[in-house]
Amino acid sequence: MRTDDMTASGALVFYSDFDDFDTWRQALRARLPGLRILHSSEVEDPAGIHYALAWKPPAGFFGRMPNLRLIINLGAGVDSLVGRDDLPAGVPVTRITDPDMARMMAGYVLFAVLRHARDIPWFEQAQRRGEWAYRHPRAPGDTRVAVLGLGELGACAAHELQRQGLTVLGWSRSPRAIDGVQCHAGMETLDAVIGQADILVVMLPLTEQTRGLLDRQRLLRLPRGAALVNVARGALVDQAAMTELLHSGHLGAATLDVFEREPLPADDPLWRMENVLITPHLASVAIPASAAAQIADNILRVSRHEAPRNQVDPARGY
């Protein structure tokens, strides 16, 4: 059903180097047919822009729009907005919390965790050697998975993991409760959680407090041979220390969707490591057809002088 757009006025500007503008425009027009939707390259009158749907726009992008009323971050993580000097005071910033994004992320995490829990990398290497190598499967409950970050995406992933019978520990800065998950909170419990993890899943937002959180000392707290899955942000982990520990065998394997530098440079040693699986930051992405509903709802709310949902604090990072 089409959203009633009677109160949606002005125009929306779109910016992203990664997302298809035409797909997003069609999805939003289906909800708000009366709203003008422009690519950033089409804007002739910045004063007519009331809404911005953007992912990592260039410096000064927002500052030239004097009548901006809403900024929609085209994704779940808002760390790219932290430190910008062109965010207009008083203009709300929202993020996309599409259920399809949570399901997509949970599916990726489930794939990565089960791949390690069932020793699939070991069998892949045996296949390349042409070797019929048997390794008896472990009972699901014998594998301890720690999920760092229990926000919307992390909680969904932790729930899916516990449904598989895995022993799941969750950690967050503030207390959370998830059925079947052993939840821990506060910095004082972090090292103990890491020390129990056969597989460590990183799903924290990137903030000044979490940047570099998984340094060499914390990575060494993992049991020898543990696997690391990072679907959050590369800057949460000391990449040089992680690479060294993967080479030494203290870290048995890693599935990495994010990196300190993206794209990952072609000469980075991670590319050539047999115990590392690399994907190009695609564990979860916003799906226009489903995300358009909440974007349209927030545009209408702001048009009616109501507070938008899923508002974030860019200075805090979430």
CSV table of N, CA and C in Angstrom, one decimal, residues 59-202:
chain,number,residue,atom,x,y,z
A,59,ALA,N,32.9,16.2,2.2
A,59,ALA,CA,32.9,17.3,3.2
A,59,ALA,C,32.1,18.5,2.7
A,60,GLY,N,31.4,19.1,3.6
A,60,GLY,CA,30.6,20.2,3.3
A,60,GLY,C,29.3,19.9,2.6
A,61,PHE,N,28.9,18.7,2.4
A,61,PHE,CA,27.7,18.3,1.7
A,61,PHE,C,26.5,18.9,2.3
A,62,PHE,N,26.3,18.7,3.6
A,62,PHE,CA,25.1,19.1,4.3
A,62,PHE,C,25.0,20.6,4.5
A,63,GLY,N,26.2,21.3,4.6
A,63,GLY,CA,26.3,22.7,5.0
A,63,GLY,C,25.7,23.6,4.0
A,64,ARG,N,25.5,23.1,2.7
A,64,ARG,CA,25.0,24.0,1.7
A,64,ARG,C,23.5,23.9,1.5
A,65,MET,N,22.8,23.2,2.4
A,65,MET,CA,21.4,23.1,2.3
A,65,MET,C,20.7,23.8,3.6
A,66,PRO,N,20.4,25.0,3.4
A,66,PRO,CA,19.9,25.8,4.6
A,66,PRO,C,18.6,25.4,5.2
A,67,ASN,N,17.8,24.6,4.4
A,67,ASN,CA,16.5,24.2,4.9
A,67,ASN,C,16.3,22.7,5.1
A,68,LEU,N,17.5,22.1,5.4
A,68,LEU,CA,17.5,20.7,5.6
A,68,LEU,C,16.7,20.4,6.9
A,69,ARG,N,15.8,19.4,6.9
A,69,ARG,CA,15.0,19.0,8.0
A,69,ARG,C,15.3,17.6,8.6
A,70,LEU,N,15.9,16.8,7.7
A,70,LEU,CA,16.1,15.4,8.2
A,70,LEU,C,17.3,14.8,7.4
A,71,ILE,N,18.2,14.1,8.1
A,71,ILE,CA,19.3,13.4,7.5
A,71,ILE,C,19.1,11.9,7.7
A,72,ILE,N,19.1,11.1,6.7
A,72,ILE,CA,18.9,9.7,6.8
A,72,ILE,C,20.2,9.0,6.4
A,73,ASN,N,20.8,8.4,7.3
A,73,ASN,CA,22.1,7.7,7.1
A,73,ASN,C,21.7,6.4,6.3
A,74,LEU,N,22.3,6.2,5.2
A,74,LEU,CA,22.0,5.0,4.3
A,74,LEU,C,22.7,3.8,4.8
A,75,GLY,N,22.3,3.3,6.0
A,75,GLY,CA,22.9,2.2,6.6
A,75,GLY,C,22.7,2.2,8.1
A,76,ALA,N,23.2,1.2,8.8
A,76,ALA,CA,23.0,1.0,10.3
A,76,ALA,C,24.0,1.8,11.0
A,77,GLY,N,25.3,1.7,10.6
A,77,GLY,CA,26.4,2.4,11.3
A,77,GLY,C,26.5,3.8,10.9
A,78,VAL,N,26.7,4.7,11.9
A,78,VAL,CA,26.8,6.1,11.6
A,78,VAL,C,28.1,6.7,12.0
A,79,ASP,N,29.1,5.8,12.1
A,79,ASP,CA,30.5,6.3,12.5
A,79,ASP,C,31.1,7.3,11.5
A,80,SER,N,30.6,7.2,10.2
A,80,SER,CA,31.1,8.0,9.2
A,80,SER,C,30.7,9.5,9.3
A,81,LEU,N,29.6,9.7,10.2
A,81,LEU,CA,29.1,11.0,10.4
A,81,LEU,C,29.8,11.7,11.6
A,82,VAL,N,30.5,10.9,12.4
A,82,VAL,CA,31.2,11.4,13.6
A,82,VAL,C,32.3,12.4,13.2
A,83,GLY,N,32.3,13.5,13.8
A,83,GLY,CA,33.4,14.5,13.5
A,83,GLY,C,33.2,15.4,12.4
A,84,ARG,N,32.1,15.2,11.6
A,84,ARG,CA,31.8,16.2,10.5
A,84,ARG,C,31.5,17.5,11.1
A,85,ASP,N,31.8,18.6,10.4
A,85,ASP,CA,31.5,19.9,10.8
A,85,ASP,C,30.4,20.6,10.0
A,86,ASP,N,29.7,19.7,9.2
A,86,ASP,CA,28.7,20.3,8.3
A,86,ASP,C,27.3,19.8,8.7
A,87,LEU,N,27.2,19.1,9.8
A,87,LEU,CA,25.9,18.7,10.3
A,87,LEU,C,25.1,19.9,10.9
A,88,PRO,N,24.0,20.2,10.3
A,88,PRO,CA,23.3,21.4,10.8
A,88,PRO,C,22.7,21.2,12.2
A,89,ALA,N,22.9,22.2,13.1
A,89,ALA,CA,22.4,22.0,14.5
A,89,ALA,C,20.9,21.9,14.5
A,90,GLY,N,20.4,20.9,15.3
A,90,GLY,CA,19.0,20.7,15.4
A,90,GLY,C,18.3,19.9,14.4
A,91,VAL,N,19.1,19.5,13.3
A,91,VAL,CA,18.5,18.6,12.3
A,91,VAL,C,18.7,17.1,12.7
A,92,PRO,N,17.6,16.4,12.9
A,92,PRO,CA,17.8,15.0,13.4
A,92,PRO,C,18.5,14.1,12.3
A,93,VAL,N,19.2,13.2,12.8
A,93,VAL,CA,19.9,12.2,12.0
A,93,VAL,C,19.3,10.8,12.4
A,94,THR,N,18.8,10.0,11.4
A,94,THR,CA,18.3,8.7,11.6
A,94,THR,C,19.1,7.7,10.9
A,95,ARG,N,19.0,6.4,11.3
A,95,ARG,CA,19.6,5.3,10.6
A,95,ARG,C,18.6,4.3,10.2
A,96,ILE,N,18.9,3.5,9.2
A,96,ILE,CA,18.0,2.5,8.7
A,96,ILE,C,18.0,1.3,9.6
A,97,THR,N,16.9,0.8,10.1
A,97,THR,CA,16.8,-0.4,10.9
A,97,THR,C,15.8,-1.4,10.3
A,98,ASP,N,16.0,-1.6,9.1
A,98,ASP,CA,15.2,-2.5,8.3
A,98,ASP,C,15.3,-3.9,8.8
A,99,PRO,N,14.2,-4.6,9.1
A,99,PRO,CA,14.3,-6.0,9.5
A,99,PRO,C,15.0,-6.9,8.5
A,100,ASP,N,14.9,-6.6,7.2
A,100,ASP,CA,15.6,-7.4,6.3
A,100,ASP,C,17.1,-7.3,6.4
A,101,MET,N,17.6,-6.1,6.9
A,101,MET,CA,19.0,-5.9,7.1
A,101,MET,C,19.5,-6.8,8.3
A,102,ALA,N,18.6,-6.9,9.3
A,102,ALA,CA,19.0,-7.7,10.5
A,102,ALA,C,19.0,-9.2,10.1
A,103,ARG,N,18.0,-9.6,9.3
A,103,ARG,CA,18.0,-11.0,8.8
A,103,ARG,C,19.2,-11.3,7.9
A,104,MET,N,19.6,-10.4,7.1
A,104,MET,CA,20.7,-10.6,6.2
A,104,MET,C,22.0,-10.7,7.0
A,105,MET,N,22.2,-9.8,8.0
A,105,MET,CA,23.3,-9.9,8.9
A,105,MET,C,23.4,-11.2,9.7
A,106,ALA,N,22.2,-11.6,10.2
A,106,ALA,CA,22.2,-12.8,11.0
A,106,ALA,C,22.5,-14.0,10.1
A,107,GLY,N,22.1,-14.0,8.9
A,107,GLY,CA,22.4,-15.1,8.0
A,107,GLY,C,23.9,-15.2,7.7
A,108,TYR,N,24.5,-14.0,7.5
A,108,TYR,CA,26.0,-14.0,7.3
A,108,TYR,C,26.7,-14.5,8.5
A,109,VAL,N,26.3,-14.0,9.7
A,109,VAL,CA,27.0,-14.4,10.9
A,109,VAL,C,26.8,-15.9,11.1
A,110,LEU,N,25.6,-16.4,10.9
A,110,LEU,CA,25.3,-17.8,11.0
A,110,LEU,C,26.2,-18.7,10.1
A,111,PHE,N,26.3,-18.2,8.9
A,111,PHE,CA,27.1,-18.9,7.9
A,111,PHE,C,28.6,-19.0,8.4
A,112,ALA,N,29.1,-17.8,8.8
A,112,ALA,CA,30.5,-17.7,9.2
A,112,ALA,C,30.8,-18.6,10.4
A,113,VAL,N,29.9,-18.5,11.4
A,113,VAL,CA,30.1,-19.2,12.7
A,113,VAL,C,30.0,-20.8,12.4
A,114,LEU,N,29.0,-21.2,11.7
A,114,LEU,CA,28.8,-22.6,11.4
A,114,LEU,C,30.0,-23.1,10.6
A,115,ARG,N,30.5,-22.3,9.7
A,115,ARG,CA,31.7,-22.7,8.9
A,115,ARG,C,32.9,-23.0,9.8
A,116,HIS,N,33.1,-22.2,10.8
A,116,HIS,CA,34.2,-22.5,11.7
A,116,HIS,C,33.8,-23.6,12.7
A,117,ALA,N,32.6,-23.6,13.2
A,117,ALA,CA,32.2,-24.6,14.2
A,117,ALA,C,32.3,-26.0,13.6
A,118,ARG,N,32.0,-26.1,12.3
A,118,ARG,CA,32.1,-27.4,11.6
A,118,ARG,C,33.4,-27.7,10.9
A,119,ASP,N,34.4,-26.8,11.2
A,119,ASP,CA,35.8,-27.0,10.7
A,119,ASP,C,35.8,-27.0,9.1
A,120,ILE,N,34.9,-26.3,8.5
A,120,ILE,CA,34.9,-26.3,7.0
A,120,ILE,C,36.2,-25.8,6.4
A,121,PRO,N,36.9,-24.7,7.0
A,121,PRO,CA,38.2,-24.3,6.4
A,121,PRO,C,39.2,-25.5,6.4
A,122,TRP,N,39.2,-26.3,7.4
A,122,TRP,CA,40.1,-27.5,7.5
A,122,TRP,C,39.8,-28.4,6.3
A,123,PHE,N,38.5,-28.7,6.1
A,123,PHE,CA,38.1,-29.6,5.0
A,123,PHE,C,38.4,-28.9,3.6
A,124,GLU,N,38.3,-27.6,3.5
A,124,GLU,CA,38.6,-27.0,2.3
A,124,GLU,C,40.1,-27.1,1.9
A,125,GLN,N,40.9,-27.0,2.9
A,125,GLN,CA,42.4,-27.2,2.7
A,125,GLN,C,42.7,-28.7,2.3
A,126,ALA,N,42.0,-29.6,3.0
A,126,ALA,CA,42.2,-31.0,2.6
A,126,ALA,C,41.8,-31.3,1.2
A,127,GLN,N,40.7,-30.6,0.8
A,127,GLN,CA,40.2,-30.8,-0.6
A,127,GLN,C,41.3,-30.4,-1.6
A,128,ARG,N,41.9,-29.2,-1.3
A,128,ARG,CA,42.9,-28.7,-2.2
A,128,ARG,C,44.1,-29.6,-2.3
A,129,ARG,N,44.4,-30.4,-1.2
A,129,ARG,CA,45.4,-31.4,-1.2
A,129,ARG,C,45.0,-32.7,-1.8
A,130,GLY,N,43.7,-32.8,-2.2
A,130,GLY,CA,43.2,-34.1,-2.7
A,130,GLY,C,43.2,-35.2,-1.6
A,131,GLU,N,42.9,-34.8,-0.4
A,131,GLU,CA,43.1,-35.7,0.8
A,131,GLU,C,41.7,-35.9,1.4
A,132,TRP,N,41.3,-37.2,1.6
A,132,TRP,CA,40.1,-37.6,2.3
A,132,TRP,C,40.4,-37.6,3.8
A,133,ALA,N,40.1,-36.4,4.4
A,133,ALA,CA,40.5,-36.2,5.8
A,133,ALA,C,39.3,-36.1,6.7
A,134,TYR,N,39.2,-37.1,7.6
A,134,TYR,CA,38.0,-37.1,8.5
A,134,TYR,C,38.3,-36.4,9.8
A,135,ARG,N,37.4,-35.5,10.2
A,135,ARG,CA,37.5,-34.9,11.5
A,135,ARG,C,36.1,-35.0,12.1
A,136,HIS,N,35.9,-35.6,13.2
A,136,HIS,CA,34.6,-35.9,13.8
A,136,HIS,C,33.9,-34.6,14.3
A,137,PRO,N,32.7,-34.3,13.9
A,137,PRO,CA,32.0,-33.1,14.3
A,137,PRO,C,31.8,-33.0,15.8
A,138,ARG,N,31.9,-31.8,16.3
A,138,ARG,CA,31.6,-31.5,17.7
A,138,ARG,C,30.2,-31.3,17.9
A,139,ALA,N,29.7,-31.6,19.1
A,139,ALA,CA,28.3,-31.3,19.5
A,139,ALA,C,28.2,-29.8,19.5
A,140,PRO,N,27.0,-29.2,19.0
A,140,PRO,CA,26.9,-27.8,18.9
A,140,PRO,C,27.1,-27.1,20.2
A,141,GLY,N,26.6,-27.6,21.3
A,141,GLY,CA,26.8,-27.0,22.6
A,141,GLY,C,28.2,-26.9,23.1
A,142,ASP,N,29.1,-27.7,22.4
A,142,ASP,CA,30.5,-27.6,22.8
A,142,ASP,C,31.3,-26.5,22.2
A,143,THR,N,30.6,-25.7,21.3
A,143,THR,CA,31.3,-24.6,20.7
A,143,THR,C,30.7,-23.3,21.4
A,144,ARG,N,31.6,-22.5,21.9
A,144,ARG,CA,31.2,-21.3,22.6
A,144,ARG,C,31.4,-20.1,21.7
A,145,VAL,N,30.4,-19.4,21.4
A,145,VAL,CA,30.4,-18.2,20.5
A,145,VAL,C,30.1,-17.0,21.4
A,146,ALA,N,31.0,-16.0,21.3
A,146,ALA,CA,30.8,-14.7,22.0
A,146,ALA,C,30.5,-13.7,21.0
A,147,VAL,N,29.3,-13.0,21.1
A,147,VAL,CA,28.9,-11.9,20.3
A,147,VAL,C,29.1,-10.6,21.0
A,148,LEU,N,30.0,-9.8,20.5
A,148,LEU,CA,30.3,-8.5,21.1
A,148,LEU,C,29.4,-7.4,20.4
A,149,GLY,N,28.4,-6.9,21.1
A,149,GLY,CA,27.5,-5.9,20.6
A,149,GLY,C,26.1,-6.6,20.4
A,150,LEU,N,25.2,-6.1,21.2
A,150,LEU,CA,23.8,-6.7,21.2
A,150,LEU,C,22.8,-5.6,20.9
A,151,GLY,N,23.1,-4.8,19.9
A,151,GLY,CA,22.1,-3.9,19.4
A,151,GLY,C,21.1,-4.7,18.5
A,152,GLU,N,20.4,-4.0,17.6
A,152,GLU,CA,19.4,-4.7,16.8
A,152,GLU,C,20.0,-5.8,16.0
A,153,LEU,N,21.1,-5.5,15.3
A,153,LEU,CA,21.7,-6.6,14.5
A,153,LEU,C,22.4,-7.7,15.3
A,154,GLY,N,23.1,-7.3,16.4
A,154,GLY,CA,23.8,-8.2,17.2
A,154,GLY,C,22.8,-9.1,17.9
A,155,ALA,N,21.7,-8.6,18.4
A,155,ALA,CA,20.8,-9.4,19.2
A,155,ALA,C,20.1,-10.4,18.2
A,156,CYS,N,19.8,-10.0,17.0
A,156,CYS,CA,19.2,-10.9,16.0
A,156,CYS,C,20.2,-12.0,15.7
A,157,ALA,N,21.4,-11.7,15.5
A,157,ALA,CA,22.4,-12.7,15.2
A,157,ALA,C,22.6,-13.7,16.4
A,158,ALA,N,22.7,-13.2,17.6
A,158,ALA,CA,22.9,-14.0,18.8
A,158,ALA,C,21.7,-15.0,19.0
A,159,HIS,N,20.5,-14.5,18.7
A,159,HIS,CA,19.3,-15.3,18.8
A,159,HIS,C,19.4,-16.4,17.8
A,160,GLU,N,19.8,-16.2,16.5
A,160,GLU,CA,19.9,-17.2,15.5
A,160,GLU,C,20.9,-18.2,15.9
A,161,LEU,N,22.0,-17.8,16.5
A,161,LEU,CA,23.1,-18.7,16.8
A,161,LEU,C,22.7,-19.7,18.0
A,162,GLN,N,21.9,-19.1,18.9
A,162,GLN,CA,21.5,-20.0,20.0
A,162,GLN,C,20.5,-21.0,19.6
A,163,ARG,N,19.7,-20.6,18.5
A,163,ARG,CA,18.7,-21.6,18.0
A,163,ARG,C,19.4,-22.8,17.4
A,164,GLN,N,20.7,-22.7,17.0
A,164,GLN,CA,21.4,-23.8,16.4
A,164,GLN,C,22.0,-24.7,17.5
A,165,GLY,N,21.8,-24.4,18.8
A,165,GLY,CA,22.3,-25.2,19.9
A,165,GLY,C,23.7,-24.9,20.3
A,166,LEU,N,24.2,-23.8,19.7
A,166,LEU,CA,25.6,-23.4,20.2
A,166,LEU,C,25.5,-22.7,21.5
A,167,THR,N,26.5,-22.7,22.3
A,167,THR,CA,26.6,-22.0,23.5
A,167,THR,C,27.0,-20.5,23.2
A,168,VAL,N,26.0,-19.6,23.4
A,168,VAL,CA,26.2,-18.2,23.0
A,168,VAL,C,26.3,-17.3,24.2
A,169,LEU,N,27.4,-16.5,24.2
A,169,LEU,CA,27.6,-15.5,25.2
A,169,LEU,C,27.5,-14.2,24.5
A,170,GLY,N,26.8,-13.2,25.1
A,170,GLY,CA,26.7,-11.9,24.5
A,170,GLY,C,27.3,-10.9,25.4
A,171,TRP,N,27.9,-9.8,24.8
A,171,TRP,CA,28.4,-8.7,25.6
A,171,TRP,C,28.0,-7.4,25.0
A,172,SER,N,27.7,-6.5,25.9
A,172,SER,CA,27.3,-5.1,25.5
A,172,SER,C,27.7,-4.2,26.6
A,173,ARG,N,27.8,-2.9,26.3
A,173,ARG,CA,28.2,-1.9,27.4
A,173,ARG,C,27.1,-1.8,28.4
A,174,SER,N,25.8,-1.9,28.0
A,174,SER,CA,24.7,-1.8,29.0
A,174,SER,C,24.0,-3.2,29.0
A,175,PRO,N,23.3,-3.5,30.1
A,175,PRO,CA,22.7,-4.8,30.2
A,175,PRO,C,21.6,-5.1,29.2
A,176,ARG,N,21.6,-6.3,28.7
A,176,ARG,CA,20.6,-6.8,27.7
A,176,ARG,C,20.2,-8.1,28.2
A,177,ALA,N,19.0,-8.5,27.7
A,177,ALA,CA,18.5,-9.9,28.0
A,177,ALA,C,18.0,-10.5,26.7
A,178,ILE,N,18.5,-11.7,26.3
A,178,ILE,CA,18.1,-12.4,25.1
A,178,ILE,C,17.9,-13.8,25.5
A,179,ASP,N,16.8,-14.4,25.2
A,179,ASP,CA,16.5,-15.8,25.6
A,179,ASP,C,17.6,-16.7,25.0
A,180,GLY,N,18.1,-17.6,25.9
A,180,GLY,CA,19.1,-18.6,25.5
A,180,GLY,C,20.5,-18.0,25.3
A,181,VAL,N,20.7,-16.8,25.6
A,181,VAL,CA,22.0,-16.2,25.5
A,181,VAL,C,22.5,-15.7,26.8
A,182,GLN,N,23.8,-16.1,27.2
A,182,GLN,CA,24.4,-15.6,28.4
A,182,GLN,C,24.9,-14.2,28.3
A,183,CYS,N,24.1,-13.3,28.7
A,183,CYS,CA,24.4,-11.8,28.5
A,183,CYS,C,25.3,-11.3,29.6
A,184,HIS,N,26.3,-10.5,29.2
A,184,HIS,CA,27.2,-9.8,30.1
A,184,HIS,C,27.3,-8.4,29.7
A,185,ALA,N,27.6,-7.5,30.6
A,185,ALA,CA,27.6,-6.1,30.3
A,185,ALA,C,28.7,-5.4,31.1
A,186,GLY,N,29.3,-4.3,30.6
A,186,GLY,CA,30.3,-3.5,31.2
A,186,GLY,C,31.7,-4.0,30.9
A,187,MET,N,32.6,-3.0,30.9
A,187,MET,CA,34.0,-3.2,30.5
A,187,MET,C,34.6,-4.2,31.4
A,188,GLU,N,34.2,-4.3,32.7
A,188,GLU,CA,34.8,-5.2,33.6
A,188,GLU,C,34.6,-6.6,33.3
A,189,THR,N,33.6,-7.0,32.4
A,189,THR,CA,33.3,-8.4,32.1
A,189,THR,C,33.9,-8.7,30.7
A,190,LEU,N,34.4,-7.8,29.9
A,190,LEU,CA,34.7,-8.0,28.5
A,190,LEU,C,35.8,-9.1,28.4
A,191,ASP,N,36.9,-8.9,29.2
A,191,ASP,CA,38.0,-9.9,29.0
A,191,ASP,C,37.6,-11.3,29.4
A,192,ALA,N,36.8,-11.5,30.3
A,192,ALA,CA,36.3,-12.8,30.7
A,192,ALA,C,35.5,-13.4,29.6
A,193,VAL,N,34.6,-12.6,29.0
A,193,VAL,CA,33.8,-13.2,27.9
A,193,VAL,C,34.7,-13.6,26.7
A,194,ILE,N,35.7,-12.7,26.4
A,194,ILE,CA,36.6,-13.0,25.3
A,194,ILE,C,37.4,-14.3,25.6
A,195,GLY,N,37.8,-14.5,26.8
A,195,GLY,CA,38.6,-15.6,27.2
A,195,GLY,C,37.8,-17.0,27.1
A,196,GLN,N,36.5,-16.9,26.9
A,196,GLN,CA,35.7,-18.2,26.8
A,196,GLN,C,35.4,-18.5,25.4
A,197,ALA,N,35.7,-17.7,24.4
A,197,ALA,CA,35.2,-17.8,23.1
A,197,ALA,C,36.0,-18.7,22.2
A,198,ASP,N,35.3,-19.7,21.7
A,198,ASP,CA,35.9,-20.5,20.6
A,198,ASP,C,35.8,-19.7,19.3
A,199,ILE,N,34.7,-18.9,19.2
A,199,ILE,CA,34.5,-18.1,18.0
A,199,ILE,C,34.0,-16.7,18.6
A,200,LEU,N,34.7,-15.7,18.1
A,200,LEU,CA,34.4,-14.3,18.6
A,200,LEU,C,33.8,-13.5,17.4
A,201,VAL,N,32.6,-13.0,17.6
A,201,VAL,CA,31.8,-12.3,16.6
A,201,VAL,C,31.8,-10.8,17.0
A,202,VAL,N,32.3,-9.9,16.2
A,202,VAL,CA,32.4,-8.5,16.5
A,202,VAL,C,31.3,-7.8,15.8
